[in-house]
Short mmCIF file of C-alpha atoms in Angstrom, two decimals:
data_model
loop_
_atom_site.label_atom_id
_atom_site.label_comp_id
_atom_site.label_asym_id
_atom_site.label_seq_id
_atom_site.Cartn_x
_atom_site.Cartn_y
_atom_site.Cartn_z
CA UNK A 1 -101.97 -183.47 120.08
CA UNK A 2 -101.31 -185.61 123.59
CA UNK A 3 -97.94 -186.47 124.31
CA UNK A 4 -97.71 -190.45 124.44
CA UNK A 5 -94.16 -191.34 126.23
CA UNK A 6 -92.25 -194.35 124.94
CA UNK A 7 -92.69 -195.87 128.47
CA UNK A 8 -96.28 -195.83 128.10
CA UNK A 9 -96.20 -198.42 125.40
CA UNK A 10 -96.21 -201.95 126.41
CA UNK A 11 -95.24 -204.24 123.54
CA UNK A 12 -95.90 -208.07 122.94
CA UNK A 13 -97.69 -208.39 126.68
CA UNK A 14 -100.06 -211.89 127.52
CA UNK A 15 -103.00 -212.04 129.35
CA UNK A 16 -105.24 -214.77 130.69
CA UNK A 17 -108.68 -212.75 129.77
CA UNK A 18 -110.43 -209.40 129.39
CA UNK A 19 -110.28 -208.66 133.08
CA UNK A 20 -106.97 -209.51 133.31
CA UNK A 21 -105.62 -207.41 130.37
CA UNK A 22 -108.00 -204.43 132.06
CA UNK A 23 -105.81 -204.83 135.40
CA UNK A 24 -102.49 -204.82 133.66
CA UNK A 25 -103.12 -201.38 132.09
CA UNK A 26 -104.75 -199.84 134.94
CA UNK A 27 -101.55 -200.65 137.08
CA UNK A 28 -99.37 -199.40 134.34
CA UNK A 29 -101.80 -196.31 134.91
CA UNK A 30 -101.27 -196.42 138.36
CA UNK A 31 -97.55 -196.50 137.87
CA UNK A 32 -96.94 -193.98 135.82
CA UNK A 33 -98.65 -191.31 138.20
CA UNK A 34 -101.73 -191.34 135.83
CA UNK A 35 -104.25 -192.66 138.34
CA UNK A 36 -105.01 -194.07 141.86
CA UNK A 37 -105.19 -197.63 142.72
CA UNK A 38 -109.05 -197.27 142.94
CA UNK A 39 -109.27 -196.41 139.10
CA UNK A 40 -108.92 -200.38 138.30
CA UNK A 41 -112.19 -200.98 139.84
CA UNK A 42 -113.85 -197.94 137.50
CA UNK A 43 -112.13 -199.39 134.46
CA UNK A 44 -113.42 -202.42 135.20
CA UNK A 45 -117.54 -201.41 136.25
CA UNK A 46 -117.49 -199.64 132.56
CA UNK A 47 -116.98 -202.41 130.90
CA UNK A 48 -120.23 -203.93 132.06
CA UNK A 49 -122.33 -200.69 131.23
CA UNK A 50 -120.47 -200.47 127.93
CA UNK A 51 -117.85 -202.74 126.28
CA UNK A 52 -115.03 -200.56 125.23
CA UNK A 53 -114.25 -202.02 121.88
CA UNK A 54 -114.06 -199.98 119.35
CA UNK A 55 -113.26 -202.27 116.41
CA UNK A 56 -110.10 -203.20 114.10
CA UNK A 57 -108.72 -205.31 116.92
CA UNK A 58 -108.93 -202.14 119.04
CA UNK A 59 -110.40 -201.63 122.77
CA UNK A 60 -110.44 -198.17 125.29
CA UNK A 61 -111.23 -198.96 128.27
CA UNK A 62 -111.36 -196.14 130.92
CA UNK A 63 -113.16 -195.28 134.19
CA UNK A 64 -116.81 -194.17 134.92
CA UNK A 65 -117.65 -190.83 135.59
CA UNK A 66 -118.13 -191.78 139.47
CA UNK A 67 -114.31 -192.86 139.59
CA UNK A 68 -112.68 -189.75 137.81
CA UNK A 69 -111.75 -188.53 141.09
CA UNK A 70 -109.25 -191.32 140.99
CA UNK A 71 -107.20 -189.65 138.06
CA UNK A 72 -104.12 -187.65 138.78
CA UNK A 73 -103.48 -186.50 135.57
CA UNK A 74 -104.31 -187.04 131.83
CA UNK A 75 -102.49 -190.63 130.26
CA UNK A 76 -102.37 -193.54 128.56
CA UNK A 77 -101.28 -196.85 128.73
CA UNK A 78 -101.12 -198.91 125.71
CA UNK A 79 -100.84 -202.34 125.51
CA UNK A 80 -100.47 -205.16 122.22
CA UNK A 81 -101.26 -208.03 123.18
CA UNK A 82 -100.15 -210.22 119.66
CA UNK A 83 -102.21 -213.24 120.57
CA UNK A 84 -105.24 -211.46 120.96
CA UNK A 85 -107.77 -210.54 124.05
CA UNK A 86 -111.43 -211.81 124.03
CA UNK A 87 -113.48 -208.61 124.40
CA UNK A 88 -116.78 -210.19 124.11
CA UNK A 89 -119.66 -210.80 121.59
CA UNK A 90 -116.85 -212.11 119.05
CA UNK A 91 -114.33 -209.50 119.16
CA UNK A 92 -110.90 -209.35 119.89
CA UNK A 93 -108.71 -206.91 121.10
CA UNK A 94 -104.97 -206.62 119.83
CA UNK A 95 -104.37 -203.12 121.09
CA UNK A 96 -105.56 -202.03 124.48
CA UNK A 97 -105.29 -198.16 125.03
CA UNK A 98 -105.78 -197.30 128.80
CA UNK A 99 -107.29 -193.86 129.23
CA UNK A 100 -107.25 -191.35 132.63
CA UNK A 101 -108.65 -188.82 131.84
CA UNK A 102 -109.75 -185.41 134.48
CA UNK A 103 -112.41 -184.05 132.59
CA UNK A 104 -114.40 -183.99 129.21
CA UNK A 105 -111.16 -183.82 127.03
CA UNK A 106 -111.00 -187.20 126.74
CA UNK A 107 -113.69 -186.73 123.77
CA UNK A 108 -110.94 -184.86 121.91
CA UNK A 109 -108.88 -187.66 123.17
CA UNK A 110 -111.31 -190.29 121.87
CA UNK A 111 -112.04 -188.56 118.45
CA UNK A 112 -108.39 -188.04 117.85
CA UNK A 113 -107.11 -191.48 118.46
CA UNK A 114 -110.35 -192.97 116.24
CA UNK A 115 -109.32 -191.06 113.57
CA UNK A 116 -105.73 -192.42 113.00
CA UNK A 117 -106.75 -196.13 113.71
CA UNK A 118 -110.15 -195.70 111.90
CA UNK A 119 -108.95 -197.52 108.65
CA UNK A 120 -107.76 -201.05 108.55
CA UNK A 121 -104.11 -200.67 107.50
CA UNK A 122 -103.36 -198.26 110.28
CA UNK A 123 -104.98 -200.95 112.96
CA UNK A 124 -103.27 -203.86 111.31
CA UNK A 125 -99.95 -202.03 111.57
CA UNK A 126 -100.09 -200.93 114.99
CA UNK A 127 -101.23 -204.74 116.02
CA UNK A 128 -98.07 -205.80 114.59
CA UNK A 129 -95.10 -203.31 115.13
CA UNK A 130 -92.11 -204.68 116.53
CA UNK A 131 -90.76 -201.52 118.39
CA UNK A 132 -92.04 -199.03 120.71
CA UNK A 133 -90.72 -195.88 118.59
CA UNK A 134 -93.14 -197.50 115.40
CA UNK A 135 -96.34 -197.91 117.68
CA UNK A 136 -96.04 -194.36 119.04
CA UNK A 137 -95.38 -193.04 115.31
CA UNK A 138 -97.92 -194.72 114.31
CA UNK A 139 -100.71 -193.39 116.93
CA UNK A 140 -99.31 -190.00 116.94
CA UNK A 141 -100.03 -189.76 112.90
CA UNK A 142 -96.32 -189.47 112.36
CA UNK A 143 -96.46 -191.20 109.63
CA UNK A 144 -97.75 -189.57 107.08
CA UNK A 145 -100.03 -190.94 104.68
CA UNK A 146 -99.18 -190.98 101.42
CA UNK A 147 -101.25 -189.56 98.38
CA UNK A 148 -103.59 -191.62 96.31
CA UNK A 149 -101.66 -192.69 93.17
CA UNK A 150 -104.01 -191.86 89.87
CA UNK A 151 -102.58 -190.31 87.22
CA UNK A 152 -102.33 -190.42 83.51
CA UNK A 153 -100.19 -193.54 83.99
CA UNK A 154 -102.44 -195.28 85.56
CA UNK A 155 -104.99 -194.94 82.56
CA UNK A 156 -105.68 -196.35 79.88
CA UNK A 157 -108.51 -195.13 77.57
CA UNK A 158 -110.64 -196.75 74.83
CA UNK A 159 -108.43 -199.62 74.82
CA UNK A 160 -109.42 -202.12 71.70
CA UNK A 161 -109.91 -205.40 73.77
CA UNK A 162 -113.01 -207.66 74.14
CA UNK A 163 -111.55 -209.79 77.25
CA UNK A 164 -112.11 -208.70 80.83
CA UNK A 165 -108.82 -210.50 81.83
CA UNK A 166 -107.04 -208.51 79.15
CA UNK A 167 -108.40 -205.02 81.10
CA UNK A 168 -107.41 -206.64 84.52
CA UNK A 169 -104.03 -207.28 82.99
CA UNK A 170 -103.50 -203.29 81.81
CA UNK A 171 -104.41 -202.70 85.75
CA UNK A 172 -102.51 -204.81 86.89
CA UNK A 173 -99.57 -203.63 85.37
CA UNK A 174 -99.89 -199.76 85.52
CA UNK A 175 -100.45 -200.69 89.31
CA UNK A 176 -97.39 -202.77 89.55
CA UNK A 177 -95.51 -200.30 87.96
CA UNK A 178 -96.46 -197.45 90.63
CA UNK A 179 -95.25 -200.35 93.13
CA UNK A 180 -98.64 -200.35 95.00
CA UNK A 181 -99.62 -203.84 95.07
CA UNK A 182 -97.70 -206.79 95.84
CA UNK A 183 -97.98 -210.32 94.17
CA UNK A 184 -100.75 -211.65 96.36
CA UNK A 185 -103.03 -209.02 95.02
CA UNK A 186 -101.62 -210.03 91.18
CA UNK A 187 -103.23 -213.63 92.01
CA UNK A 188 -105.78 -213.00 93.91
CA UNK A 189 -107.42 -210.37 90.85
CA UNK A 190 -106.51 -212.36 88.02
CA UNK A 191 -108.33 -215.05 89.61
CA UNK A 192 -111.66 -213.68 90.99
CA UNK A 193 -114.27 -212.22 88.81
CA UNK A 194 -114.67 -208.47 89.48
CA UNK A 195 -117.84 -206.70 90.69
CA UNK A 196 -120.38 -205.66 88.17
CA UNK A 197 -121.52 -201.94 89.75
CA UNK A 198 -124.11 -201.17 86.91
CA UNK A 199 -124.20 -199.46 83.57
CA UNK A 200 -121.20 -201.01 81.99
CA UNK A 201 -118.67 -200.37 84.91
CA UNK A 202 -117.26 -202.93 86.55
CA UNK A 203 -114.46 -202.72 89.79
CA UNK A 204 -112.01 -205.15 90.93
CA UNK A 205 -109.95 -205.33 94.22
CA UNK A 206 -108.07 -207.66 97.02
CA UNK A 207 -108.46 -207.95 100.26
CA UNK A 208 -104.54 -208.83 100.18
CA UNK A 209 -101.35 -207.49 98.82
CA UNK A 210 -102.55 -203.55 99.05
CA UNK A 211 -99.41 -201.57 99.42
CA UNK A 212 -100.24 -198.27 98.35
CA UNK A 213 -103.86 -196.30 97.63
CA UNK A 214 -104.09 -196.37 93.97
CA UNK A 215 -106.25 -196.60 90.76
CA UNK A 216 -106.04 -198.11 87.57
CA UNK A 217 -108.36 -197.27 84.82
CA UNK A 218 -109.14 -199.13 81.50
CA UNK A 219 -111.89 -198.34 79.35
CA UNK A 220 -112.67 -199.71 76.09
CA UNK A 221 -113.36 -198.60 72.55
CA UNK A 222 -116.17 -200.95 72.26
CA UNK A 223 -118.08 -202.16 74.51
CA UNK A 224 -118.32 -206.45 74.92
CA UNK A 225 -120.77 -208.81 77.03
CA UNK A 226 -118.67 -210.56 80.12
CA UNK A 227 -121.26 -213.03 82.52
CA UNK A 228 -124.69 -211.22 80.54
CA UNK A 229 -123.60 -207.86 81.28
CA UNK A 230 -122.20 -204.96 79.20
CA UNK A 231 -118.39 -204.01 79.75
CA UNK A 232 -117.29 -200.54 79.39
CA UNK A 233 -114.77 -199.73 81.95
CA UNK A 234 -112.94 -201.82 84.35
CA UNK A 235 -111.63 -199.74 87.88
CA UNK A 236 -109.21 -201.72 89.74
CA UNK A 237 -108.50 -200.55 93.56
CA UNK A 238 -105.28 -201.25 95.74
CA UNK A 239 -107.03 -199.95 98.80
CA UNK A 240 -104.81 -199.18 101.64
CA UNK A 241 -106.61 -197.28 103.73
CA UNK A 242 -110.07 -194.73 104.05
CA UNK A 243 -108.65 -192.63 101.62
CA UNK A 244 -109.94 -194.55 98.50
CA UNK A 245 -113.85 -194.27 99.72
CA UNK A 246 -114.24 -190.81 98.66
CA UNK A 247 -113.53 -192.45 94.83
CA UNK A 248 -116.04 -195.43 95.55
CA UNK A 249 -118.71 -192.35 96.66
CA UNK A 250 -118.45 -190.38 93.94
CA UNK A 251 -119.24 -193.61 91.36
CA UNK A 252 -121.52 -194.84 93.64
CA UNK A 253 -123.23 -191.25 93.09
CA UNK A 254 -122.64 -191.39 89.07
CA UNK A 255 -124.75 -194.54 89.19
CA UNK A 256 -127.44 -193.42 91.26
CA UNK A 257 -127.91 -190.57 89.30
CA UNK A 258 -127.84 -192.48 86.32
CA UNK A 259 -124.66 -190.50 84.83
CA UNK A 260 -122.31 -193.26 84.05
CA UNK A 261 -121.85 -191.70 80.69
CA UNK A 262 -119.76 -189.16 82.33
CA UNK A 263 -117.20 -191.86 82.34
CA UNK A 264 -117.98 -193.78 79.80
CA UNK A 265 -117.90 -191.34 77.24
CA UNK A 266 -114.80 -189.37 78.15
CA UNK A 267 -111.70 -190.28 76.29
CA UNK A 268 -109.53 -187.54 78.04
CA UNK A 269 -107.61 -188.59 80.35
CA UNK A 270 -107.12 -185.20 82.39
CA UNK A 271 -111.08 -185.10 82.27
CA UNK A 272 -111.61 -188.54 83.49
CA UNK A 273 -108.76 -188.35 86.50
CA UNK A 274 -110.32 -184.86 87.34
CA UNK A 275 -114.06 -186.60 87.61
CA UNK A 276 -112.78 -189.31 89.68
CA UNK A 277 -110.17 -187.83 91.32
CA UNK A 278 -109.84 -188.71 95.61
CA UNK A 279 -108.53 -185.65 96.40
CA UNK A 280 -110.13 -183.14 94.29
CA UNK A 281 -112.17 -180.06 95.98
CA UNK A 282 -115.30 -182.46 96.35
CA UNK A 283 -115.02 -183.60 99.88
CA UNK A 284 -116.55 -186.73 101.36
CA UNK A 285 -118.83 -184.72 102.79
CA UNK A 286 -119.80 -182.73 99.29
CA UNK A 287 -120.22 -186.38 97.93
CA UNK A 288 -122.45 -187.48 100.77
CA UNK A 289 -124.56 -184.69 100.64
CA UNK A 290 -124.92 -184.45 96.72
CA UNK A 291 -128.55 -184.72 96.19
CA UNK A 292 -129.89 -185.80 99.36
CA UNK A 293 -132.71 -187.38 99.68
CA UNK A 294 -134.35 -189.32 102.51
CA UNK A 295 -135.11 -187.75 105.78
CA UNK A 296 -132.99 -185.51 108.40
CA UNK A 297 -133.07 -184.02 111.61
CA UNK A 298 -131.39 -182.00 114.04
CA UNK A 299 -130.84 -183.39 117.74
CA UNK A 300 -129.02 -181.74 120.64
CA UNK A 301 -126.89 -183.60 122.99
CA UNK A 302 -127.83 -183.83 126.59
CA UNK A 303 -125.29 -185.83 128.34
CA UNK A 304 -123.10 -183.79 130.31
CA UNK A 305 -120.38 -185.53 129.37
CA UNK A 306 -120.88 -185.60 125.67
CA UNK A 307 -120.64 -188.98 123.06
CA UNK A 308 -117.91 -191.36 125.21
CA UNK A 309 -118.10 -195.01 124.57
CA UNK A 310 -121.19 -195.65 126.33
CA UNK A 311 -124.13 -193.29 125.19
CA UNK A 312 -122.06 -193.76 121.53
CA UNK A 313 -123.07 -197.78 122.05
CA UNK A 314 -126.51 -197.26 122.63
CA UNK A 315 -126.41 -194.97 119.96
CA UNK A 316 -125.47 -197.20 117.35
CA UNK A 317 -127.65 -200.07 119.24
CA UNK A 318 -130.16 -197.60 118.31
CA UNK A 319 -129.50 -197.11 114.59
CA UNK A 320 -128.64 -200.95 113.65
CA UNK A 321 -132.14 -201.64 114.26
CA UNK A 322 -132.96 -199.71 111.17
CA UNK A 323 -132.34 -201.12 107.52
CA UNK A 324 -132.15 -197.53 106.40
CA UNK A 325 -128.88 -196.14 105.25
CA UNK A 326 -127.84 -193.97 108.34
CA UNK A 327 -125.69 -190.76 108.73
CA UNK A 328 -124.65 -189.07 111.57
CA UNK A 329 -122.69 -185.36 111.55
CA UNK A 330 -121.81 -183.44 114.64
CA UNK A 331 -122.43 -179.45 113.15
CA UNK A 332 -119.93 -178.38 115.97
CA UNK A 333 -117.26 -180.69 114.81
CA UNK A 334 -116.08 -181.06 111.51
CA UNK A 335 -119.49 -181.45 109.92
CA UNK A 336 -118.65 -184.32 107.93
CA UNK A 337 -121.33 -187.23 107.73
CA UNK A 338 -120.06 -190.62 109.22
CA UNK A 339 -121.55 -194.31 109.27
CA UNK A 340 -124.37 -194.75 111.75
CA UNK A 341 -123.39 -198.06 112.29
CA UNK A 342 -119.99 -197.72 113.33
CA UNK A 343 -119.40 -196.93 117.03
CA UNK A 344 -115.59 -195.96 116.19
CA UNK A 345 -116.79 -193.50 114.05
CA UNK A 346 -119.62 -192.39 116.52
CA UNK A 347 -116.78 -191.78 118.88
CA UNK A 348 -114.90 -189.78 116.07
CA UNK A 349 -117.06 -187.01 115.99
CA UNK A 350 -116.15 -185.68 120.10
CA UNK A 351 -119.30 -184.77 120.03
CA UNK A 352 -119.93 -182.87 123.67
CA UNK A 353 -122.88 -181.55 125.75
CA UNK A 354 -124.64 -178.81 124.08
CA UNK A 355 -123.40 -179.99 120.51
CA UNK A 356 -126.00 -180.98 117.78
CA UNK A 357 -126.29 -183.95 115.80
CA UNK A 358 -127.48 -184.66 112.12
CA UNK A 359 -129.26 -187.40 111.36
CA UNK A 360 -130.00 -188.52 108.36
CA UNK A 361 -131.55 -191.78 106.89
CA UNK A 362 -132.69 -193.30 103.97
CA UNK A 363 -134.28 -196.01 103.03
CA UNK A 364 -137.80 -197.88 103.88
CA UNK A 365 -137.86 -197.37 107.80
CA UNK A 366 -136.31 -193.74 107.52
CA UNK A 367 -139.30 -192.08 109.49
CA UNK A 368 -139.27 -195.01 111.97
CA UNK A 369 -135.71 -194.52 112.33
CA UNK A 370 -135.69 -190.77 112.98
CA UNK A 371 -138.43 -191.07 115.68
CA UNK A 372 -136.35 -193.79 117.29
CA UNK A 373 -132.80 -192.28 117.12
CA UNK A 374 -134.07 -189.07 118.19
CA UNK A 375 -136.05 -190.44 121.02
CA UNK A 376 -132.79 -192.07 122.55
CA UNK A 377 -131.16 -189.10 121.92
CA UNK A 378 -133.61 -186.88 123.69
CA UNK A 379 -133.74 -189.14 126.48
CA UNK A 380 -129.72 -189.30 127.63
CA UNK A 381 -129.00 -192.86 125.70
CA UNK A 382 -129.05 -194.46 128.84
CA UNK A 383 -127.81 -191.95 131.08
CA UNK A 384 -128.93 -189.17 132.86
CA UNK A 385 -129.47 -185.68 130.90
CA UNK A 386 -127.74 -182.26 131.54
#
């Protein structure tokens, strides 16, 4: 864990543009003893090889390999800017994390700091503390996050209703009473028609008013038409972070496997919380991986300085030219599959030289895709190779 100093945390700060926000934090670099006066310049030249923005309102920028010579020591400077930075191509920055770093540890840096702010809630809530002491708690994981509520309160099984409002109403309320949703949500369910996922189950959620991770259950005794399609169960989400995913895998794999029944037919409640349960022994990765398909390969790293914000770009330039469903897992690092098309979670997996990458992808240009990742792999992803 890095230590991150009160004094390197720079609340509510303004700045005219990109370039302007880059040169407050590499002075605040500079003054803390982090880095030489010449590391601006290096901050500054990476940022037109590779745009530093990492998404959720969040940007890294740091110096290029040629001006690491200009780093004392290993620091950070982070800035919020509230109004909001222009970062280019329609993003915008709200927290701007400096980073001098001596050597290749800044991809344990990197994958470290991309894991706390990878989810939404944790971004939004570091773009908007009001004190120094809940910024740093906030990067340094301090705050612990809490458990997914699901329990036997929060289900309700083979309820006799034949009204989809009536089943977002039981929700509703075993979710209010595990205070994990707010009033915002209340509205904004009750008045938006939930998803239809296939084979009876249907899912609501808001993109507002999500206070805690938790699920609601309802399922019915008999199943009823709602907008031409059968209704057997009803999951409602208060989604406050990543955590709820592994849930949204696991029925996503019911479905594709065509074993819906599973939940449809079980009217235990233990059973049905242990199927579905977040946190069980099935891991993301377990759910990711449960019969595979598609195709996957195996490809080394060659950039001496492993997967920092540049190569990790071209990367996932690379994969977003695909419409295939892309994985990628680092099978030195924690092994567990991430989103191809997310350059935060690219970053996440500190993958270094010498490491080896999984690809895997699915879908109609999967073979295409492989070829092409690979390719750009083999061949540095725009840099030189080791």
């Amino acid at each position: 864990m890095f230590n991150l100093p009160i004094s390197d945390i720079h609340l509510a700060a303004a700045a005219s543009d990109k370039k302007n926000a880059i040169e407050q934090v590499a002075k605040s670099l500079e003054n803390a003893g982090y880095a030489k006066s010449g590391y601006a310049q290096g901050m500054l030249n990476r940022e037109t090889q590779a745009p530093t923005f990492l998404g959720n309102g969040i940007a890294i920028p740091h110096g290029t390999v040629e001006t690491r010579d200009q780093v004392l020591k290993t620091g950070f400077a982070v800035f919020q800017f509230p109004d909001g930075i222009d970062w280019g191509d329609n993003q915008t920055a709200y927290i701007v994390i400096g980073i001098a770093a001596q050597s290749n540890e800044h991809l344990e840096l990197l994958r470290q700091l991309t894991h706390i702010i990878s989810d939404e809630h944790t971004a939004d809530a570091i773009a908007k503390a009001d004190t120094a002491e809940t910024l740093k708690q906030l990067l340094m994981g301090e705050r612990q996050t809490q458990p997914v509520k699901f329990d036997e309160s929060m289900v309700t099984v083979s309820a006799q209703v034949d009204n989809i409002n009536t089943l977002k109403i039981q929700n509703i309320i075993n979710l209010q009473n595990a205070e994990a949703i707010s009033t915002d949500f209340i509205s904004r369910v009750l008045t938006q028609t939930p998803s239809y996922l296939g084979q009876g189950i249907w899912l609501s959620d808001s993109p507002i008013g999500n206070i805690e991770n938790a699920i609601a259950i309802s399922t019915v005794k008999k199943p009823f038409s709602f907008q031409g399609n059968p209704v057997s169960i009803l999951i409602t989400l208060s989604y406050a972070n990543y955590q709820i995913e592994t849930l949204l895998l696991k029925i996503n794999n019911l479905l594709k496997n065509k074993e819906a029944n599973l939940i449809l037919e079980n009217d235990n409640v233990n059973k049905l919380i242990d199927l579905l349960r977040p946190d069980d022994s099935h891991t993301e990765s377990d759910s990711l991986n449960t019969n595979i398909s598609g195709i996957t390969q195996d490809f080394t790293i060659l950039n001496p300085h492993g997967l920092h914000t540049r190569p990790s770009t071209q990367l996932v330039t690379a994969i977003k030219q695909f419409e295939s469903t892309i994985t990628v897992s680092n099978l030195d690092g924690t092994s567990t599959p991430v989103n191809g098309r997310s350059l935060m979670k690219i970053v996440s997996l500190g993958a270094k030289c010498g490491h080896r990458l999984r690809i895997h992808a699915e879908g109609v240009d999967a073979q295409e895709a492989i070829n092409t990742i690979g390719e750009a792999i083999n061949s540095g992803l725009g840099e030189k190779v080791a």
